[in-house]
């Protein structure tokens, strides 16, 4: 894969899918900006691991749902590198409960962490990438945006919002040379799915045609493709990475 840009910011890259996105994009030669909210040590370890393999990495801690912090982080990157070529809005949380027990606060916190953070990132990326008439953004949504899921009214709303928001940003970005796409992962082996009880995991695996959870690297390779020059004619698209669970 070839990349005309040189650097990428990945939100929530200290663990899980985000960490593998950083590993994969660094291996393709991009300088990766590893964002975290609370796992500073893990972010530092990942930076060291990437540098040991000859890659370029920097750590940038901020809460992606904090507008000022996100805007300042993008400024820091521009001051350092002169540009931001790519952004991956990956930071996300869950706070699962049945809707009848869900408080407005439980709903809004997840919307803020997952959807508002991605909005801020897309907006700032569009501003800075427009100046170079070049850039690409990938938003990490979820299969539950497409299927719904009991116990995840808040999370599925946040992830569904990301898909329609991606299309609207794609329309605004296209005349300015900036592409926006989304990925809807199915069940991927990370801390987020590790929390599930074994019997629930078995029940999900029985519904996955490829009969296993996905690996974070398998999402990361799809991110790399969407950012790469090979996807230059793709914008406003959603790619499913779900083992065939929802087609
Ligand atoms: P994870 O293992 O729980 O990691 C979440 C990451 O997001 C961490 O690096 C965490 O940083 C960061 N984060 C959370 N809130 C943040 C905030 N406000 N600002 C900055 N960083 C924040 O999750 P994951 O499974 O890798 O999921 C990554 C993304 O994929 C999420 O958007 C998730 O919804 C989506 N996804 C996951 C699956 C799955 O099966 N795992 C399926 C579909 C979609 P700290 O550790 O520093 O707090």
Coordinates of C-alpha atoms and ligand atoms in Angstrom, one line a residue:
X1 CA 0.0 0.0 0.0
X2 CA 1.2 3.5 -0.8
X3 CA 0.5 6.7 1.2
X4 CA 1.0 10.2 -0.2
X5 CA 0.5 11.6 3.4
X6 CA 3.1 11.3 6.1
X7 CA 1.4 11.3 9.5
X8 CA -1.7 10.1 11.3
X9 CA -3.5 10.8 14.6
X10 CA -5.3 7.8 16.1
X11 CA -7.6 8.5 19.0
X12 CA -7.7 5.9 21.7
X13 CA -4.6 4.2 20.5
X14 CA -3.2 3.1 23.9
X15 CA -5.0 -0.3 23.8
X16 CA -7.0 -2.7 21.6
X17 CA -7.9 -1.9 18.0
X18 CA -6.4 1.6 18.2
X19 CA -3.0 0.2 19.2
X20 CA -3.0 -2.2 16.3
X21 CA -4.0 0.6 13.9
X22 CA -0.9 2.5 15.2
X23 CA 1.3 -0.6 14.7
X24 CA 0.1 -1.3 11.2
X25 CA 0.2 2.3 10.0
X26 CA 3.7 2.8 11.4
X27 CA 4.8 -0.4 9.6
X28 CA 3.5 1.3 6.3
X29 CA 5.9 4.2 7.0
X30 CA 3.6 6.8 8.6
X31 CA 4.5 8.8 11.7
X32 CA 1.8 7.8 14.2
X33 CA 0.4 10.1 16.9
X34 CA -0.8 7.8 19.7
X35 CA -3.6 9.4 21.6
X36 CA -4.8 8.0 25.0
X37 CA -7.0 9.3 27.8
X38 CA -5.8 7.5 30.9
X39 CA -3.4 4.7 29.8
X40 CA -0.2 6.8 29.6
X41 CA 2.1 4.0 30.3
X42 CA 0.6 1.8 27.6
X43 CA 0.9 4.6 25.1
X44 CA 4.6 5.1 26.0
X45 CA 5.2 1.3 25.7
X46 CA 3.6 1.3 22.2
X47 CA 5.7 4.2 21.1
X48 CA 8.9 2.4 22.3
X49 CA 7.8 -0.8 20.5
X50 CA 7.2 1.0 17.2
X51 CA 10.5 2.9 17.4
X52 CA 12.3 -0.3 18.1
X53 CA 11.0 -1.6 14.8
X54 CA 12.3 1.5 13.0
X55 CA 8.9 3.3 12.9
X56 CA 8.1 6.9 13.9
X57 CA 5.7 7.6 16.8
X58 CA 4.7 10.3 19.2
X59 CA 2.4 10.2 22.2
X60 CA -0.3 12.8 22.7
X61 CA -2.6 12.5 25.7
X62 CA -6.0 14.2 25.7
X63 CA -9.7 13.4 26.2
X64 CA -11.1 13.2 22.7
X65 CA -14.5 14.4 23.9
X66 CA -13.0 17.7 25.2
X67 CA -13.2 20.2 22.4
X68 CA -10.4 22.5 23.5
X69 CA -8.1 19.6 24.2
X70 CA -8.7 18.0 20.7
X71 CA -8.3 21.4 18.9
X72 CA -5.0 22.0 20.9
X73 CA -3.7 18.6 20.0
X74 CA -4.3 19.1 16.3
X75 CA -2.4 22.5 16.6
X76 CA 0.5 20.7 18.3
X77 CA 0.7 18.2 15.5
X78 CA 0.7 20.9 12.8
X79 CA 3.4 22.9 14.7
X80 CA 5.5 19.7 14.9
X81 CA 5.0 18.2 11.4
X82 CA 3.6 21.0 9.3
X83 CA 0.5 18.9 8.4
X84 CA -2.0 16.3 9.5
X85 CA -2.5 13.9 6.6
X86 CA -4.8 11.3 8.2
X87 CA -7.1 10.9 11.2
X88 CA -8.6 7.8 12.7
X89 CA -11.5 8.4 15.2
X90 CA -11.2 5.2 17.2
X91 CA -11.7 6.3 20.8
X92 CA -14.9 4.7 22.2
X93 CA -16.6 3.5 25.4
X94 CA -19.6 1.4 26.3
X95 CA -22.0 1.7 29.2
X96 CA -24.4 -1.1 28.7
X97 CA -27.8 -1.5 30.3
X98 CA -31.4 -2.1 29.3
X99 CA -33.1 1.0 28.0
X100 CA -35.7 1.0 30.8
X101 CA -32.8 1.4 33.3
X102 CA -30.8 3.9 31.3
X103 CA -30.5 7.4 32.6
X104 CA -30.2 10.3 30.3
X105 CA -26.7 10.8 31.8
X106 CA -25.8 7.2 30.7
X107 CA -27.0 8.0 27.2
X108 CA -25.3 11.3 26.9
X109 CA -21.9 10.2 28.2
X110 CA -21.6 7.5 25.6
X111 CA -22.8 9.9 22.8
X112 CA -20.2 12.4 24.0
X113 CA -17.3 9.9 24.2
X114 CA -18.0 8.2 20.8
X115 CA -19.9 10.6 18.6
X116 CA -19.1 14.1 19.8
X117 CA -15.4 13.2 19.9
X118 CA -15.5 12.0 16.3
X119 CA -17.4 15.1 15.2
X120 CA -14.7 17.4 16.7
X121 CA -12.0 15.3 15.1
X122 CA -13.7 15.3 11.6
X123 CA -14.3 19.1 11.8
X124 CA -10.7 19.9 12.8
X125 CA -9.3 17.5 10.2
X126 CA -11.5 19.0 7.5
X127 CA -10.2 22.5 8.4
X128 CA -6.5 21.6 8.3
X129 CA -6.6 19.1 5.5
X130 CA -8.6 21.5 3.3
X131 CA -5.6 23.8 3.3
X132 CA -3.5 21.1 1.6
X133 CA -6.4 19.9 -0.5
X134 CA -5.4 16.4 0.8
X135 CA -6.4 14.1 3.6
X136 CA -8.4 11.1 4.7
X137 CA -10.4 10.3 7.8
X138 CA -11.6 6.9 9.0
X139 CA -14.3 6.6 11.7
X140 CA -14.5 3.4 13.7
X141 CA -18.2 2.7 14.1
X142 CA -19.6 -0.8 15.0
X143 CA -21.8 -3.6 13.6
X144 CA -24.4 -2.5 16.2
X145 CA -25.0 0.6 14.1
X146 CA -26.3 -1.7 11.4
X147 CA -28.2 -4.3 13.6
X148 CA -29.0 -2.6 16.8
X149 CA -28.3 -4.4 20.1
X150 CA -30.3 -4.9 23.3
X151 CA -28.6 -3.2 26.2
X152 CA -26.8 -0.8 23.9
X153 CA -29.3 1.9 23.0
X154 CA -26.7 4.6 23.8
X155 CA -23.8 2.9 22.1
X156 CA -25.7 1.9 18.9
X157 CA -27.1 5.5 18.6
X158 CA -23.5 6.9 18.9
X159 CA -22.2 4.4 16.3
X160 CA -25.2 4.9 13.9
X161 CA -24.7 8.7 14.2
X162 CA -21.1 8.2 13.1
X163 CA -22.2 6.5 9.9
X164 CA -24.5 9.2 8.7
X165 CA -22.1 11.9 9.9
X166 CA -19.3 10.3 7.9
X167 CA -21.4 10.6 4.7
X168 CA -22.2 14.3 5.4
X169 CA -18.5 15.0 6.1
X170 CA -17.7 13.2 2.9
X171 CA -19.9 15.5 0.9
X172 CA -18.4 18.6 2.5
X173 CA -14.8 17.2 2.2
X174 CA -15.0 16.0 -1.4
X175 CA -14.6 19.5 -3.1
X176 CA -11.7 20.1 -0.7
X177 CA -9.8 16.9 -1.5
X178 CA -10.6 15.3 1.9
X179 CA -12.1 11.8 2.1
X180 CA -14.2 10.4 5.0
X181 CA -15.0 6.7 5.4
X182 CA -16.2 4.4 8.2
X183 CA -15.6 0.8 9.4
X184 CA -18.2 -1.3 11.2
X185 CA -16.2 -4.0 13.1
X186 CA -18.1 -7.0 14.4
X187 CA -16.8 -8.7 17.6
X188 CA -13.1 -8.1 17.9
X189 CA -10.8 -9.5 20.6
X190 CA -10.0 -6.5 22.9
X191 CA -10.6 -5.4 26.5
X192 CA -14.0 -4.3 25.4
X193 CA -15.2 -7.8 24.4
X194 CA -13.1 -9.5 27.1
X195 CA -15.7 -8.2 29.6
X196 CA -18.4 -10.5 28.0
X197 CA -19.2 -13.7 29.9
X198 CA -18.0 -16.9 28.2
X199 CA -21.5 -18.2 27.4
X200 CA -22.3 -14.8 25.7
X201 CA -19.1 -15.1 23.7
X202 CA -20.0 -18.6 22.6
X203 CA -23.5 -17.4 21.6
X204 CA -22.1 -14.7 19.4
X205 CA -19.4 -17.0 17.8
X206 CA -22.2 -19.4 16.8
X207 CA -23.7 -16.5 14.8
X208 CA -20.5 -15.6 13.0
X209 CA -20.0 -17.5 9.7
X210 CA -16.2 -17.4 10.1
X211 CA -16.7 -18.9 13.6
X212 CA -14.3 -16.6 15.6
X213 CA -14.0 -13.1 16.9
X214 CA -11.9 -10.8 14.7
X215 CA -8.3 -9.7 15.5
X216 CA -7.6 -6.0 16.0
X217 CA -5.0 -6.2 13.2
X218 CA -7.8 -7.2 10.8
X219 CA -9.6 -3.9 11.5
X220 CA -6.3 -2.1 11.3
X221 CA -5.5 -3.4 7.8
X222 CA -8.9 -2.1 6.6
X223 CA -8.1 1.3 8.1
X224 CA -4.8 1.3 6.2
X225 CA -6.5 0.5 2.9
X226 CA -9.1 3.3 3.4
X227 CA -6.4 5.8 4.2
X228 CA -4.1 4.7 1.4
X229 CA -3.8 6.0 -2.1
X230 CA -5.4 2.8 -3.3
X231 CA -8.7 4.1 -1.9
X232 CA -8.4 7.5 -3.5
X233 CA -11.8 7.1 -5.2
X234 CA -13.6 5.9 -2.1
X235 CA -15.5 8.4 0.1
X236 CA -18.6 8.3 2.3
X237 CA -18.3 4.5 2.4
X238 CA -18.7 2.0 5.2
X239 CA -16.7 -1.3 5.2
X240 CA -17.9 -4.2 7.4
X241 CA -15.2 -6.2 9.2
X242 CA -17.4 -8.7 10.9
X243 CA -16.6 -12.3 9.8
X244 CA -19.9 -12.3 7.8
X245 CA -22.0 -11.8 10.9
X246 CA -24.1 -9.1 9.2
X247 CA -24.0 -8.8 5.4
Ligands
LIG1 P1 -10.8 -0.7 24.2 O1 -9.9 -1.9 24.2 O2 -11.7 -0.5 25.4 O3 -9.9 0.6 24.1 C1 -10.5 1.9 24.0 C2 -9.5 2.9 23.7 O4 -10.2 4.2 23.6 C3 -8.5 3.1 24.8 O5 -7.2 3.4 24.2 C4 -9.0 4.3 25.6 O6 -7.9 5.1 26.1 C5 -9.6 5.1 24.5 N1 -10.5 6.1 24.9 C6 -11.8 5.9 25.5 N2 -12.3 7.1 25.7 C7 -11.5 8.1 25.3 C8 -11.5 9.5 25.3 N3 -12.5 10.2 25.7 N4 -10.4 10.1 24.7 C9 -9.3 9.5 24.3 N5 -9.3 8.1 24.3 C10 -10.3 7.4 24.8 O7 -11.7 -0.6 22.9 P2 -11.6 -1.3 21.5 O8 -12.3 -2.6 21.6 O9 -10.1 -1.3 21.0 O10 -12.4 -0.4 20.6 C11 -11.9 0.6 19.8 C12 -13.0 1.2 18.9 O11 -13.6 0.2 18.2 C13 -14.1 1.8 19.8 O12 -14.7 3.0 19.2 C14 -15.2 0.7 19.8 O13 -16.5 1.2 20.0 C15 -15.0 0.1 18.4 N6 -15.5 -1.2 18.2 C16 -15.0 -2.2 19.0 C17 -15.4 -3.5 18.8 C18 -14.9 -4.7 19.6 O14 -15.4 -5.8 19.4 N7 -13.8 -4.6 20.3 C19 -16.5 -3.8 17.9 C20 -17.0 -2.7 17.2 C21 -16.5 -1.4 17.3 P3 -7.4 4.9 27.7 O15 -7.1 3.5 27.9 O16 -6.3 5.8 27.8 O17 -8.6 5.4 28.5

